[in-house]
């Protein structure tokens, strides 16, 4: 049998030809798939808040999927299964994005004009300067998952903002600069995360 992925689904077909069988009925993002045995497939997909490994047993025609491992990543993974040992070798896509600054009042923007502000092994992106020009917020997965961080404007003294375990997709500063308004990736509504007085995020709008 062959396995292949099409339109966020996993299908199988005999190598000699024949009927195509759809193995998953999910509307979630999928990345890679491999055989564990002749009767079991494992795929990497975002069925919850992260890309994880899931198993589908072909011996059960209308069966569902089961979680193989709780290991999760924010971005898709590619993997291969060792059948004798059952171990998975996988790689997670994660570009090394950093945050830089440049002085626009300078007459020319040469490479030497760029100054590194935030540089971690993960993704650092979406910087936003506070209304009073003293702080900078940004999104980063340097802690293992995408979160909101706030630092001084020069990138020093960065600290993680409490988003209640939710992964922010878009955000902005409050007008007074005392907090951030963000929209979670998998939760409805808008939330306020305080950076002045520690407390859990507060839902302010239901969407």
mmCIF file with all atom_site columns, C-alpha atoms in Angstrom, residues 16-141:
data_model
loop_
_atom_site.group_PDB
_atom_site.id
_atom_site.type_symbol
_atom_site.label_atom_id
_atom_site.label_alt_id
_atom_site.label_comp_id
_atom_site.label_asym_id
_atom_site.label_entity_id
_atom_site.label_seq_id
_atom_site.pdbx_PDB_ins_code
_atom_site.Cartn_x
_atom_site.Cartn_y
_atom_site.Cartn_z
_atom_site.occupancy
_atom_site.B_iso_or_equiv
_atom_site.pdbx_formal_charge
_atom_site.auth_seq_id
_atom_site.auth_comp_id
_atom_site.auth_asym_id
_atom_site.auth_atom_id
_atom_site.pdbx_PDB_model_num
ATOM 1   C CA . UNK A 1 16  ? -0.995  -2.489 -7.648 1.00 0.00 ? 16  UNK A CA 1
ATOM 2   C CA . UNK A 1 17  ? -3.806  0.011  -8.014 1.00 0.00 ? 17  UNK A CA 1
ATOM 3   C CA . UNK A 1 18  ? -7.337  -0.059 -6.747 1.00 0.00 ? 18  UNK A CA 1
ATOM 4   C CA . UNK A 1 19  ? -9.639  1.869  -4.496 1.00 0.00 ? 19  UNK A CA 1
ATOM 5   C CA . UNK A 1 20  ? -8.420  4.893  -2.570 1.00 0.00 ? 20  UNK A CA 1
ATOM 6   C CA . UNK A 1 21  ? -9.190  4.798  1.125  1.00 0.00 ? 21  UNK A CA 1
ATOM 7   C CA . UNK A 1 22  ? -9.355  7.929  3.216  1.00 0.00 ? 22  UNK A CA 1
ATOM 8   C CA . UNK A 1 23  ? -7.761  7.325  6.618  1.00 0.00 ? 23  UNK A CA 1
ATOM 9   C CA . UNK A 1 24  ? -8.341  10.616 8.373  1.00 0.00 ? 24  UNK A CA 1
ATOM 10  C CA . UNK A 1 25  ? -11.318 12.910 8.383  1.00 0.00 ? 25  UNK A CA 1
ATOM 11  C CA . UNK A 1 26  ? -9.745  15.967 9.909  1.00 0.00 ? 26  UNK A CA 1
ATOM 12  C CA . UNK A 1 27  ? -9.940  19.637 8.975  1.00 0.00 ? 27  UNK A CA 1
ATOM 13  C CA . UNK A 1 28  ? -6.675  20.401 10.755 1.00 0.00 ? 28  UNK A CA 1
ATOM 14  C CA . UNK A 1 29  ? -3.194  21.100 9.444  1.00 0.00 ? 29  UNK A CA 1
ATOM 15  C CA . UNK A 1 30  ? -1.095  18.014 8.687  1.00 0.00 ? 30  UNK A CA 1
ATOM 16  C CA . UNK A 1 31  ? 2.603   17.897 7.844  1.00 0.00 ? 31  UNK A CA 1
ATOM 17  C CA . UNK A 1 32  ? 4.069   14.390 7.423  1.00 0.00 ? 32  UNK A CA 1
ATOM 18  C CA . UNK A 1 33  ? 3.044   10.728 7.567  1.00 0.00 ? 33  UNK A CA 1
ATOM 19  C CA . UNK A 1 34  ? 4.817   7.330  7.775  1.00 0.00 ? 34  UNK A CA 1
ATOM 20  C CA . UNK A 1 35  ? 4.028   3.663  8.347  1.00 0.00 ? 35  UNK A CA 1
ATOM 21  C CA . UNK A 1 36  ? 4.680   2.237  11.833 1.00 0.00 ? 36  UNK A CA 1
ATOM 22  C CA . UNK A 1 37  ? 3.566   -1.266 10.811 1.00 0.00 ? 37  UNK A CA 1
ATOM 23  C CA . UNK A 1 38  ? 1.666   -2.657 7.821  1.00 0.00 ? 38  UNK A CA 1
ATOM 24  C CA . UNK A 1 39  ? -1.561  -1.806 9.624  1.00 0.00 ? 39  UNK A CA 1
ATOM 25  C CA . UNK A 1 40  ? -0.714  1.410  11.461 1.00 0.00 ? 40  UNK A CA 1
ATOM 26  C CA . UNK A 1 41  ? 0.069   4.903  10.239 1.00 0.00 ? 41  UNK A CA 1
ATOM 27  C CA . UNK A 1 42  ? 1.526   7.784  12.209 1.00 0.00 ? 42  UNK A CA 1
ATOM 28  C CA . UNK A 1 43  ? 1.080   11.379 11.093 1.00 0.00 ? 43  UNK A CA 1
ATOM 29  C CA . UNK A 1 44  ? 2.129   14.764 12.395 1.00 0.00 ? 44  UNK A CA 1
ATOM 30  C CA . UNK A 1 45  ? -0.756  17.197 12.645 1.00 0.00 ? 45  UNK A CA 1
ATOM 31  C CA . UNK A 1 46  ? -2.159  20.155 14.517 1.00 0.00 ? 46  UNK A CA 1
ATOM 32  C CA . UNK A 1 47  ? -5.304  18.643 15.967 1.00 0.00 ? 47  UNK A CA 1
ATOM 33  C CA . UNK A 1 48  ? -5.076  20.779 19.096 1.00 0.00 ? 48  UNK A CA 1
ATOM 34  C CA . UNK A 1 49  ? -2.838  23.724 19.949 1.00 0.00 ? 49  UNK A CA 1
ATOM 35  C CA . UNK A 1 50  ? 0.389   22.217 18.524 1.00 0.00 ? 50  UNK A CA 1
ATOM 36  C CA . UNK A 1 51  ? 1.721   19.827 15.886 1.00 0.00 ? 51  UNK A CA 1
ATOM 37  C CA . UNK A 1 52  ? 1.875   16.380 17.535 1.00 0.00 ? 52  UNK A CA 1
ATOM 38  C CA . UNK A 1 53  ? 2.217   12.727 16.492 1.00 0.00 ? 53  UNK A CA 1
ATOM 39  C CA . UNK A 1 54  ? -1.018  10.766 16.013 1.00 0.00 ? 54  UNK A CA 1
ATOM 40  C CA . UNK A 1 55  ? -1.692  7.118  15.116 1.00 0.00 ? 55  UNK A CA 1
ATOM 41  C CA . UNK A 1 56  ? -4.381  5.587  12.889 1.00 0.00 ? 56  UNK A CA 1
ATOM 42  C CA . UNK A 1 57  ? -5.028  1.807  13.044 1.00 0.00 ? 57  UNK A CA 1
ATOM 43  C CA . UNK A 1 58  ? -6.206  0.544  9.646  1.00 0.00 ? 58  UNK A CA 1
ATOM 44  C CA . UNK A 1 59  ? -7.634  -2.633 11.168 1.00 0.00 ? 59  UNK A CA 1
ATOM 45  C CA . UNK A 1 60  ? -10.489 -0.548 12.543 1.00 0.00 ? 60  UNK A CA 1
ATOM 46  C CA . UNK A 1 61  ? -12.350 0.768  9.468  1.00 0.00 ? 61  UNK A CA 1
ATOM 47  C CA . UNK A 1 62  ? -14.122 3.647  11.182 1.00 0.00 ? 62  UNK A CA 1
ATOM 48  C CA . UNK A 1 63  ? -11.705 4.117  14.052 1.00 0.00 ? 63  UNK A CA 1
ATOM 49  C CA . UNK A 1 64  ? -10.374 7.428  15.220 1.00 0.00 ? 64  UNK A CA 1
ATOM 50  C CA . UNK A 1 65  ? -6.851  8.588  15.881 1.00 0.00 ? 65  UNK A CA 1
ATOM 51  C CA . UNK A 1 66  ? -4.885  8.253  19.100 1.00 0.00 ? 66  UNK A CA 1
ATOM 52  C CA . UNK A 1 67  ? -2.119  10.451 20.456 1.00 0.00 ? 67  UNK A CA 1
ATOM 53  C CA . UNK A 1 68  ? 1.309   8.852  20.091 1.00 0.00 ? 68  UNK A CA 1
ATOM 54  C CA . UNK A 1 69  ? 3.341   11.422 22.014 1.00 0.00 ? 69  UNK A CA 1
ATOM 55  C CA . UNK A 1 70  ? 2.614   14.611 23.915 1.00 0.00 ? 70  UNK A CA 1
ATOM 56  C CA . UNK A 1 71  ? 5.674   16.226 22.319 1.00 0.00 ? 71  UNK A CA 1
ATOM 57  C CA . UNK A 1 72  ? 4.451   19.235 20.382 1.00 0.00 ? 72  UNK A CA 1
ATOM 58  C CA . UNK A 1 73  ? 5.888   21.971 18.208 1.00 0.00 ? 73  UNK A CA 1
ATOM 59  C CA . UNK A 1 74  ? 4.491   25.280 16.957 1.00 0.00 ? 74  UNK A CA 1
ATOM 60  C CA . UNK A 1 75  ? 5.495   24.485 13.375 1.00 0.00 ? 75  UNK A CA 1
ATOM 61  C CA . UNK A 1 76  ? 5.212   21.343 11.193 1.00 0.00 ? 76  UNK A CA 1
ATOM 62  C CA . UNK A 1 77  ? 7.605   18.415 11.627 1.00 0.00 ? 77  UNK A CA 1
ATOM 63  C CA . UNK A 1 78  ? 9.074   15.920 9.188  1.00 0.00 ? 78  UNK A CA 1
ATOM 64  C CA . UNK A 1 79  ? 9.827   12.448 10.524 1.00 0.00 ? 79  UNK A CA 1
ATOM 65  C CA . UNK A 1 80  ? 10.697  8.825  9.813  1.00 0.00 ? 80  UNK A CA 1
ATOM 66  C CA . UNK A 1 81  ? 9.875   5.710  11.859 1.00 0.00 ? 81  UNK A CA 1
ATOM 67  C CA . UNK A 1 82  ? 12.274  2.827  12.557 1.00 0.00 ? 82  UNK A CA 1
ATOM 68  C CA . UNK A 1 83  ? 10.041  -0.240 12.327 1.00 0.00 ? 83  UNK A CA 1
ATOM 69  C CA . UNK A 1 84  ? 12.323  -2.602 14.304 1.00 0.00 ? 84  UNK A CA 1
ATOM 70  C CA . UNK A 1 85  ? 12.547  -0.215 17.287 1.00 0.00 ? 85  UNK A CA 1
ATOM 71  C CA . UNK A 1 86  ? 9.407   1.888  16.896 1.00 0.00 ? 86  UNK A CA 1
ATOM 72  C CA . UNK A 1 87  ? 11.445  5.061  17.408 1.00 0.00 ? 87  UNK A CA 1
ATOM 73  C CA . UNK A 1 88  ? 10.771  8.296  15.541 1.00 0.00 ? 88  UNK A CA 1
ATOM 74  C CA . UNK A 1 89  ? 13.440  10.596 14.139 1.00 0.00 ? 89  UNK A CA 1
ATOM 75  C CA . UNK A 1 90  ? 11.952  14.016 13.457 1.00 0.00 ? 90  UNK A CA 1
ATOM 76  C CA . UNK A 1 91  ? 12.956  17.530 12.577 1.00 0.00 ? 91  UNK A CA 1
ATOM 77  C CA . UNK A 1 92  ? 10.903  20.589 13.426 1.00 0.00 ? 92  UNK A CA 1
ATOM 78  C CA . UNK A 1 93  ? 10.935  23.557 11.065 1.00 0.00 ? 93  UNK A CA 1
ATOM 79  C CA . UNK A 1 94  ? 11.909  26.685 12.969 1.00 0.00 ? 94  UNK A CA 1
ATOM 80  C CA . UNK A 1 95  ? 13.555  29.631 11.219 1.00 0.00 ? 95  UNK A CA 1
ATOM 81  C CA . UNK A 1 96  ? 15.959  31.705 13.294 1.00 0.00 ? 96  UNK A CA 1
ATOM 82  C CA . UNK A 1 97  ? 14.255  35.100 13.060 1.00 0.00 ? 97  UNK A CA 1
ATOM 83  C CA . UNK A 1 98  ? 15.751  38.012 15.006 1.00 0.00 ? 98  UNK A CA 1
ATOM 84  C CA . UNK A 1 99  ? 14.849  41.631 15.702 1.00 0.00 ? 99  UNK A CA 1
ATOM 85  C CA . UNK A 1 100 ? 17.062  44.475 14.497 1.00 0.00 ? 100 UNK A CA 1
ATOM 86  C CA . UNK A 1 101 ? 16.943  48.262 14.550 1.00 0.00 ? 101 UNK A CA 1
ATOM 87  C CA . UNK A 1 102 ? 18.108  50.934 12.139 1.00 0.00 ? 102 UNK A CA 1
ATOM 88  C CA . UNK A 1 103 ? 18.291  54.705 12.462 1.00 0.00 ? 103 UNK A CA 1
ATOM 89  C CA . UNK A 1 104 ? 16.104  56.176 9.716  1.00 0.00 ? 104 UNK A CA 1
ATOM 90  C CA . UNK A 1 105 ? 17.624  59.615 10.233 1.00 0.00 ? 105 UNK A CA 1
ATOM 91  C CA . UNK A 1 106 ? 20.928  58.347 8.832  1.00 0.00 ? 106 UNK A CA 1
ATOM 92  C CA . UNK A 1 107 ? 21.542  59.335 5.184  1.00 0.00 ? 107 UNK A CA 1
ATOM 93  C CA . UNK A 1 108 ? 22.135  55.752 4.007  1.00 0.00 ? 108 UNK A CA 1
ATOM 94  C CA . UNK A 1 109 ? 21.013  52.366 5.319  1.00 0.00 ? 109 UNK A CA 1
ATOM 95  C CA . UNK A 1 110 ? 24.160  50.264 4.970  1.00 0.00 ? 110 UNK A CA 1
ATOM 96  C CA . UNK A 1 111 ? 24.666  46.908 6.656  1.00 0.00 ? 111 UNK A CA 1
ATOM 97  C CA . UNK A 1 112 ? 26.760  48.511 9.384  1.00 0.00 ? 112 UNK A CA 1
ATOM 98  C CA . UNK A 1 113 ? 23.803  50.681 10.428 1.00 0.00 ? 113 UNK A CA 1
ATOM 99  C CA . UNK A 1 114 ? 21.791  47.684 11.609 1.00 0.00 ? 114 UNK A CA 1
ATOM 100 C CA . UNK A 1 115 ? 21.853  46.903 15.341 1.00 0.00 ? 115 UNK A CA 1
ATOM 101 C CA . UNK A 1 116 ? 20.761  43.560 16.775 1.00 0.00 ? 116 UNK A CA 1
ATOM 102 C CA . UNK A 1 117 ? 18.168  43.974 19.544 1.00 0.00 ? 117 UNK A CA 1
ATOM 103 C CA . UNK A 1 118 ? 16.797  40.473 20.130 1.00 0.00 ? 118 UNK A CA 1
ATOM 104 C CA . UNK A 1 119 ? 18.682  37.364 18.992 1.00 0.00 ? 119 UNK A CA 1
ATOM 105 C CA . UNK A 1 120 ? 17.658  33.952 20.330 1.00 0.00 ? 120 UNK A CA 1
ATOM 106 C CA . UNK A 1 121 ? 17.880  30.463 18.746 1.00 0.00 ? 121 UNK A CA 1
ATOM 107 C CA . UNK A 1 122 ? 14.150  30.571 17.984 1.00 0.00 ? 122 UNK A CA 1
ATOM 108 C CA . UNK A 1 123 ? 11.735  32.924 16.269 1.00 0.00 ? 123 UNK A CA 1
ATOM 109 C CA . UNK A 1 124 ? 11.703  36.538 17.433 1.00 0.00 ? 124 UNK A CA 1
ATOM 110 C CA . UNK A 1 125 ? 9.213   38.595 15.488 1.00 0.00 ? 125 UNK A CA 1
ATOM 111 C CA . UNK A 1 126 ? 6.477   41.249 15.426 1.00 0.00 ? 126 UNK A CA 1
ATOM 112 C CA . UNK A 1 127 ? 8.204   43.974 17.509 1.00 0.00 ? 127 UNK A CA 1
ATOM 113 C CA . UNK A 1 128 ? 6.094   46.864 18.754 1.00 0.00 ? 128 UNK A CA 1
ATOM 114 C CA . UNK A 1 129 ? 7.338   49.964 20.589 1.00 0.00 ? 129 UNK A CA 1
ATOM 115 C CA . UNK A 1 130 ? 5.314   51.112 23.614 1.00 0.00 ? 130 UNK A CA 1
ATOM 116 C CA . UNK A 1 131 ? 3.372   54.396 23.485 1.00 0.00 ? 131 UNK A CA 1
ATOM 117 C CA . UNK A 1 132 ? 5.914   56.124 25.762 1.00 0.00 ? 132 UNK A CA 1
ATOM 118 C CA . UNK A 1 133 ? 8.826   54.873 23.600 1.00 0.00 ? 133 UNK A CA 1
ATOM 119 C CA . UNK A 1 134 ? 10.538  53.154 26.553 1.00 0.00 ? 134 UNK A CA 1
ATOM 120 C CA . UNK A 1 135 ? 9.685   49.459 25.949 1.00 0.00 ? 135 UNK A CA 1
ATOM 121 C CA . UNK A 1 136 ? 9.390   46.985 23.132 1.00 0.00 ? 136 UNK A CA 1
ATOM 122 C CA . UNK A 1 137 ? 6.997   44.050 22.944 1.00 0.00 ? 137 UNK A CA 1
ATOM 123 C CA . UNK A 1 138 ? 7.560   41.111 20.613 1.00 0.00 ? 138 UNK A CA 1
ATOM 124 C CA . UNK A 1 139 ? 6.531   37.541 19.981 1.00 0.00 ? 139 UNK A CA 1
ATOM 125 C CA . UNK A 1 140 ? 9.073   34.763 20.526 1.00 0.00 ? 140 UNK A CA 1
ATOM 126 C CA . UNK A 1 141 ? 9.277   31.001 20.987 1.00 0.00 ? 141 UNK A CA 1
#
